[in-house]
CSV table of C-alpha atoms in Angstrom, one decimal:
chain,number,residue,atom,x,y,z
A,1,LYS,CA,-1.4,-58.2,-21.4
A,2,SER,CA,0.0,-54.9,-22.9
A,3,TYR,CA,-3.2,-53.2,-21.9
A,4,LYS,CA,-2.7,-54.3,-18.2
A,5,ILE,CA,0.9,-53.1,-18.3
A,6,PHE,CA,-0.3,-49.7,-19.6
A,7,ILE,CA,-2.9,-49.4,-16.8
A,8,GLY,CA,-0.2,-50.4,-14.2
A,9,ILE,CA,2.2,-47.7,-15.5
A,10,SER,CA,-0.5,-45.1,-15.5
A,11,ILE,CA,-1.5,-45.9,-11.9
A,12,ALA,CA,2.1,-45.8,-10.8
A,13,VAL,CA,2.6,-42.4,-12.5
A,14,LEU,CA,-0.6,-41.0,-10.9
A,15,ILE,CA,0.5,-42.2,-7.4
A,16,LEU,CA,4.0,-40.7,-7.9
A,17,PHE,CA,2.3,-37.4,-9.0
A,18,VAL,CA,0.1,-37.3,-5.9
A,19,VAL,CA,3.0,-38.0,-3.6
A,20,MET,CA,5.1,-35.2,-5.2
A,21,GLU,CA,2.2,-32.8,-4.9
A,22,ILE,CA,1.6,-33.7,-1.2
A,23,GLY,CA,5.3,-33.2,-0.4
A,24,ALA,CA,5.8,-30.0,-2.5
A,25,PRO,CA,6.0,-26.7,-0.6
A,26,PRO,CA,2.8,-24.6,-0.7
A,27,LYS,CA,2.6,-22.4,-3.8
A,28,LYS,CA,2.6,-18.7,-3.4
A,29,GLU,CA,-0.3,-16.6,-4.6
A,30,TRP,CA,0.9,-13.4,-6.3
A,31,ASN,CA,-2.5,-11.6,-6.3
A,32,PHE,CA,-2.2,-7.9,-5.7
A,33,THR,CA,-4.6,-7.6,-2.7
A,34,LEU,CA,-2.8,-5.5,-0.1
A,35,SER,CA,-5.3,-6.8,2.3
A,36,ASN,CA,-4.5,-6.9,6.0
A,37,THR,CA,-5.6,-10.5,6.3
A,38,ASP,CA,-3.6,-11.7,3.3
A,39,LYS,CA,-0.4,-13.5,4.3
A,40,GLU,CA,0.7,-14.0,0.6
A,41,PRO,CA,3.5,-11.8,-0.8
A,42,PHE,CA,1.3,-8.9,-1.9
A,43,GLY,CA,-0.9,-8.7,1.2
A,44,THR,CA,-0.2,-6.4,4.2
A,45,PHE,CA,-0.7,-8.9,7.0
A,46,ILE,CA,2.7,-8.3,8.4
A,47,LEU,CA,2.5,-4.5,8.5
A,48,TYR,CA,-1.0,-4.6,10.0
A,49,SER,CA,0.2,-7.0,12.7
A,50,GLU,CA,3.0,-4.7,13.7
A,51,MET,CA,1.0,-1.4,13.7
A,52,LYS,CA,0.6,-1.6,17.5
A,53,LYS,CA,4.4,-1.6,17.9
A,54,ILE,CA,4.8,1.4,15.5
A,55,PHE,CA,2.0,3.3,17.3
A,56,PRO,CA,2.1,2.1,20.9
A,57,SER,CA,-0.2,4.8,22.2
A,58,GLY,CA,-3.0,4.1,19.8
A,59,SER,CA,-5.6,1.5,19.1
A,60,VAL,CA,-5.7,-0.1,15.7
A,61,GLU,CA,-8.8,-1.2,13.9
A,62,SER,CA,-9.7,-1.9,10.2
A,63,TYR,CA,-12.8,-0.7,8.5
A,64,ARG,CA,-14.7,-1.5,5.3
A,65,GLU,CA,-16.6,1.7,5.0
A,66,PRO,CA,-15.9,4.8,2.9
A,67,ALA,CA,-14.1,7.8,4.4
A,68,TYR,CA,-17.4,9.8,4.5
A,69,ASN,CA,-19.1,7.2,6.7
A,70,LEU,CA,-16.2,7.0,9.1
A,71,LEU,CA,-15.5,10.7,9.5
A,72,HIS,CA,-18.8,12.5,9.1
A,73,ASN,CA,-19.9,14.4,12.2
A,74,LYS,CA,-16.9,12.9,14.2
A,75,GLN,CA,-14.8,15.3,16.2
A,76,LEU,CA,-11.7,13.3,16.1
A,77,VAL,CA,-8.3,14.8,17.1
A,78,ASN,CA,-4.8,13.3,17.0
A,79,THR,CA,-5.7,10.2,15.1
A,80,ALA,CA,-4.5,8.7,11.8
A,81,TYR,CA,-6.3,7.2,8.8
A,82,ILE,CA,-4.1,4.8,6.7
A,83,CYS,CA,-5.0,3.5,3.3
A,84,ILE,CA,-2.7,1.1,1.4
A,85,SER,CA,-4.5,0.2,-1.9
A,86,GLY,CA,-4.1,-0.5,-5.6
A,87,SER,CA,-6.4,2.4,-6.3
A,88,PHE,CA,-8.0,5.3,-4.4
A,89,PRO,CA,-11.2,6.3,-6.2
A,90,VAL,CA,-12.2,8.8,-3.6
A,91,THR,CA,-15.5,10.7,-4.1
A,92,ARG,CA,-16.2,14.4,-3.5
A,93,TYR,CA,-18.1,13.6,-0.3
A,94,ASP,CA,-15.2,11.4,1.0
A,95,LEU,CA,-12.6,14.1,0.1
A,96,ASN,CA,-14.5,16.9,1.8
A,97,GLU,CA,-14.6,14.8,5.0
A,98,ILE,CA,-10.9,13.9,4.7
A,99,ILE,CA,-9.9,17.6,4.4
A,100,ARG,CA,-12.1,18.5,7.5
A,101,TYR,CA,-10.7,15.6,9.4
A,102,VAL,CA,-7.0,16.6,8.7
A,103,LYS,CA,-7.6,20.3,9.4
A,104,ARG,CA,-8.9,19.5,12.9
A,105,GLY,CA,-5.5,18.0,13.8
A,106,ASN,CA,-5.4,14.4,12.3
A,107,TYR,CA,-3.2,12.6,9.8
A,108,PHE,CA,-4.2,11.0,6.5
A,109,PHE,CA,-1.8,8.5,4.9
A,110,VAL,CA,-2.5,7.0,1.5
A,111,SER,CA,-0.3,4.9,-0.8
A,112,ALA,CA,-1.8,3.8,-4.1
A,113,ASN,CA,-1.0,3.0,-7.8
A,114,HIS,CA,-3.9,5.0,-9.1
A,115,PHE,CA,-5.6,8.1,-7.6
A,116,SER,CA,-8.8,9.6,-8.9
A,117,ARG,CA,-8.5,12.7,-11.0
A,118,LEU,CA,-10.5,14.6,-8.3
A,119,PHE,CA,-8.0,13.7,-5.6
A,120,GLN,CA,-5.0,14.6,-7.8
A,121,ASP,CA,-6.5,18.0,-8.8
A,122,THR,CA,-7.5,18.9,-5.3
A,123,MET,CA,-4.1,17.9,-3.8
A,124,GLY,CA,-2.2,19.6,-6.6
A,125,PHE,CA,-0.2,16.8,-8.3
A,126,LYS,CA,-0.3,14.4,-11.2
A,127,LYS,CA,0.7,10.7,-11.0
A,128,SER,CA,3.3,9.5,-13.5
A,129,THR,CA,3.6,5.8,-14.4
A,130,VAL,CA,6.3,4.5,-16.7
A,131,LEU,CA,6.3,0.9,-17.6
A,132,PHE,CA,9.6,-0.9,-18.1
A,133,SER,CA,10.7,-4.5,-18.2
A,134,VAL,CA,12.5,-5.8,-15.1
A,135,ALA,CA,15.2,-8.3,-15.7
A,136,LYS,CA,16.4,-8.0,-12.2
A,137,ASP,CA,15.6,-6.0,-9.1
A,138,SER,CA,16.3,-2.5,-10.3
A,139,GLN,CA,13.6,-0.1,-9.1
A,140,SER,CA,14.4,1.4,-5.7
A,141,VAL,CA,13.2,4.0,-3.2
A,142,ASN,CA,14.8,6.3,-0.6
A,143,PHE,CA,14.1,9.3,1.6
A,144,VAL,CA,15.0,12.9,1.2
A,145,ASN,CA,15.3,13.6,4.9
A,146,PRO,CA,19.0,13.1,5.9
A,147,ASN,CA,17.9,11.5,9.1
A,148,LEU,CA,16.2,8.7,7.1
A,149,TYR,CA,18.2,8.7,3.9
A,150,THR,CA,20.5,5.7,3.4
A,151,HIS,CA,23.5,5.5,0.9
A,152,LYS,CA,22.0,2.2,-0.4
A,153,ASN,CA,18.5,2.5,-1.8
A,154,TYR,CA,15.7,0.1,-0.7
A,155,ILE,CA,14.8,-2.3,-3.5
A,156,SER,CA,11.1,-2.1,-4.3
A,157,SER,CA,10.7,-4.1,-7.6
A,158,THR,CA,10.7,-7.8,-8.1
A,159,ASN,CA,11.6,-10.0,-11.1
A,160,LEU,CA,8.3,-11.8,-10.4
A,161,ILE,CA,6.5,-8.9,-12.0
A,162,PRO,CA,7.3,-8.9,-15.8
A,163,PHE,CA,6.7,-5.2,-16.2
A,164,TYR,CA,7.2,-2.9,-13.2
A,165,ARG,CA,5.8,0.6,-12.9
A,166,ASN,CA,8.1,3.5,-12.2
A,167,GLN,CA,5.8,5.2,-9.7
A,168,GLY,CA,6.2,8.9,-9.0
A,169,PHE,CA,4.6,12.3,-9.1
A,170,ARG,CA,4.9,15.1,-11.7
A,171,GLU,CA,3.6,18.7,-12.0
A,172,LEU,CA,3.5,19.4,-8.3
A,173,LYS,CA,1.4,22.6,-8.3
A,174,ASN,CA,1.4,23.7,-4.6
A,175,LEU,CA,5.1,23.8,-4.2
A,176,ASP,CA,4.8,26.4,-1.4
A,177,THR,CA,3.0,23.7,0.7
A,178,ILE,CA,4.0,20.3,-0.8
A,179,VAL,CA,7.0,18.8,1.0
A,180,ALA,CA,9.0,16.1,-0.9
A,181,LEU,CA,9.7,13.3,1.5
A,182,GLY,CA,11.1,10.6,-0.9
A,183,LYS,CA,12.3,9.7,-4.4
A,184,ASN,CA,12.7,6.6,-6.5
A,185,SER,CA,15.7,5.5,-8.5
A,186,GLU,CA,14.5,7.5,-11.5
A,187,SER,CA,14.8,10.6,-9.3
A,188,SER,CA,11.0,11.1,-9.3
A,189,VAL,CA,9.4,12.3,-6.2
A,190,ASN,CA,7.2,9.4,-4.9
A,191,PHE,CA,6.3,10.5,-1.4
A,192,ILE,CA,4.9,13.9,-0.4
A,193,LYS,CA,3.4,15.7,2.5
A,194,LEU,CA,0.7,18.4,2.4
A,195,PRO,CA,0.3,20.3,5.8
A,196,LEU,CA,-3.3,21.2,6.2
A,197,GLY,CA,-4.7,23.1,9.2
A,198,LYS,CA,-3.5,21.3,12.3
A,199,GLY,CA,-2.7,18.1,10.5
A,200,ALA,CA,-1.2,16.7,7.3
A,201,ILE,CA,-1.9,14.5,4.3
A,202,PHE,CA,0.8,12.0,3.2
A,203,ILE,CA,0.7,10.7,-0.3
A,204,HIS,CA,2.9,7.8,-1.4
A,205,ALA,CA,3.1,6.5,-5.0
A,206,ASP,CA,4.1,2.8,-4.5
A,207,PRO,CA,1.9,0.6,-2.2
A,208,LEU,CA,4.1,-2.4,-2.8
A,209,CYS,CA,6.5,-0.7,-0.3
A,210,PHE,CA,4.1,-1.8,2.4
A,211,SER,CA,3.5,-5.4,1.2
A,212,ASN,CA,4.6,-8.6,2.9
A,213,TYR,CA,7.1,-9.2,0.1
A,214,PHE,CA,8.8,-5.8,0.5
A,215,VAL,CA,8.9,-5.8,4.3
A,216,LEU,CA,10.6,-9.2,4.4
A,217,LYS,CA,13.2,-8.3,1.8
A,218,ASN,CA,16.7,-7.3,3.0
A,219,ASN,CA,16.3,-4.4,5.4
A,220,ASN,CA,13.3,-2.9,3.7
A,221,VAL,CA,11.3,-2.9,6.9
A,222,GLU,CA,13.3,0.2,7.8
A,223,TYR,CA,11.8,2.1,4.9
A,224,THR,CA,8.3,1.0,5.7
A,225,ALA,CA,8.6,2.1,9.3
A,226,GLY,CA,10.4,5.3,8.3
A,227,ALA,CA,7.6,6.3,5.9
A,228,LEU,CA,5.0,5.8,8.7
A,229,SER,CA,7.2,7.6,11.2
A,230,TYR,CA,6.0,10.9,9.7
A,231,ILE,CA,2.8,10.2,11.6
A,232,PRO,CA,3.3,11.1,15.2
A,233,ALA,CA,3.7,8.0,17.4
A,234,THR,CA,1.4,9.6,20.0
A,235,VAL,CA,-1.8,9.3,17.9
A,236,THR,CA,-4.6,7.8,20.0
A,237,SER,CA,-6.1,5.6,17.2
A,238,ILE,CA,-5.4,4.2,13.8
A,239,MET,CA,-8.1,3.7,11.2
A,240,TRP,CA,-6.9,1.1,8.7
A,241,ASP,CA,-8.8,1.2,5.5
A,242,GLU,CA,-9.9,-2.0,3.7
A,243,TYR,CA,-12.9,-0.5,1.9
A,244,TYR,CA,-11.0,1.0,-1.1
A,245,LYS,CA,-9.6,-2.4,-2.1
A,246,LEU,CA,-12.3,-4.8,-0.9
A,247,GLY,CA,-15.5,-2.8,-0.9
A,248,ARG,CA,-18.1,-3.0,1.9
A,249,SER,CA,-18.3,-6.1,4.1
A,250,GLY,CA,-21.3,-8.3,3.9
A,251,ALA,CA,-23.5,-9.4,1.1
A,252,ALA,CA,-23.8,-7.0,-1.9
A,253,THR,CA,-27.6,-7.2,-2.3
A,254,PRO,CA,-30.0,-4.5,-3.5
């Protein structure tokens, strides 16, 4: 008899658990993908979906090919290449094509946590990363330009990340050409512009500022749109990179 009672209680508990799981709100995935198809907090689905509104004159298309493949032997003018990624392991071949692409009169915008040493040395900066514990939302960002600067910074960190990185640049070598566009709450430059030929390269140190989580928090969308506003709204096309975070599309066979 006691055995049957135990079985009955176990079944009741199991049914209750199943009902609670079915009725519970969907759990959020906090994977740091920054993918344009990811609707979770650290994806970039929202920003990618709004790109046509930010650049009404241009087409928007995503690619999973390295910069060399997209830009080699192309005579593009007045276009933009945007890369929001955890890392930017650009090769010498990619970088040469990016420089040629920008000099012709195009714009290259990249935001990443980690840049290859080759890219840092060529562009004339070093990335600084300081880890500190976040008990509350404390890391923030803002612009230098008085037309975009706000008296209250835009909060960029989250207490869902146990240790948040203070993203910024140090040892800016080409000070005659590098233009500081933004800083973080530690007064470190985190957003720079390098005019190059007829175009410009924009380098941003914190890709979370373009994530779904950041865009939906308070009025942070103004920061994201402001950062991208340095790219002329009249560009004819936007190449959105997915390669440097997801690799090539298709099966990875020999």
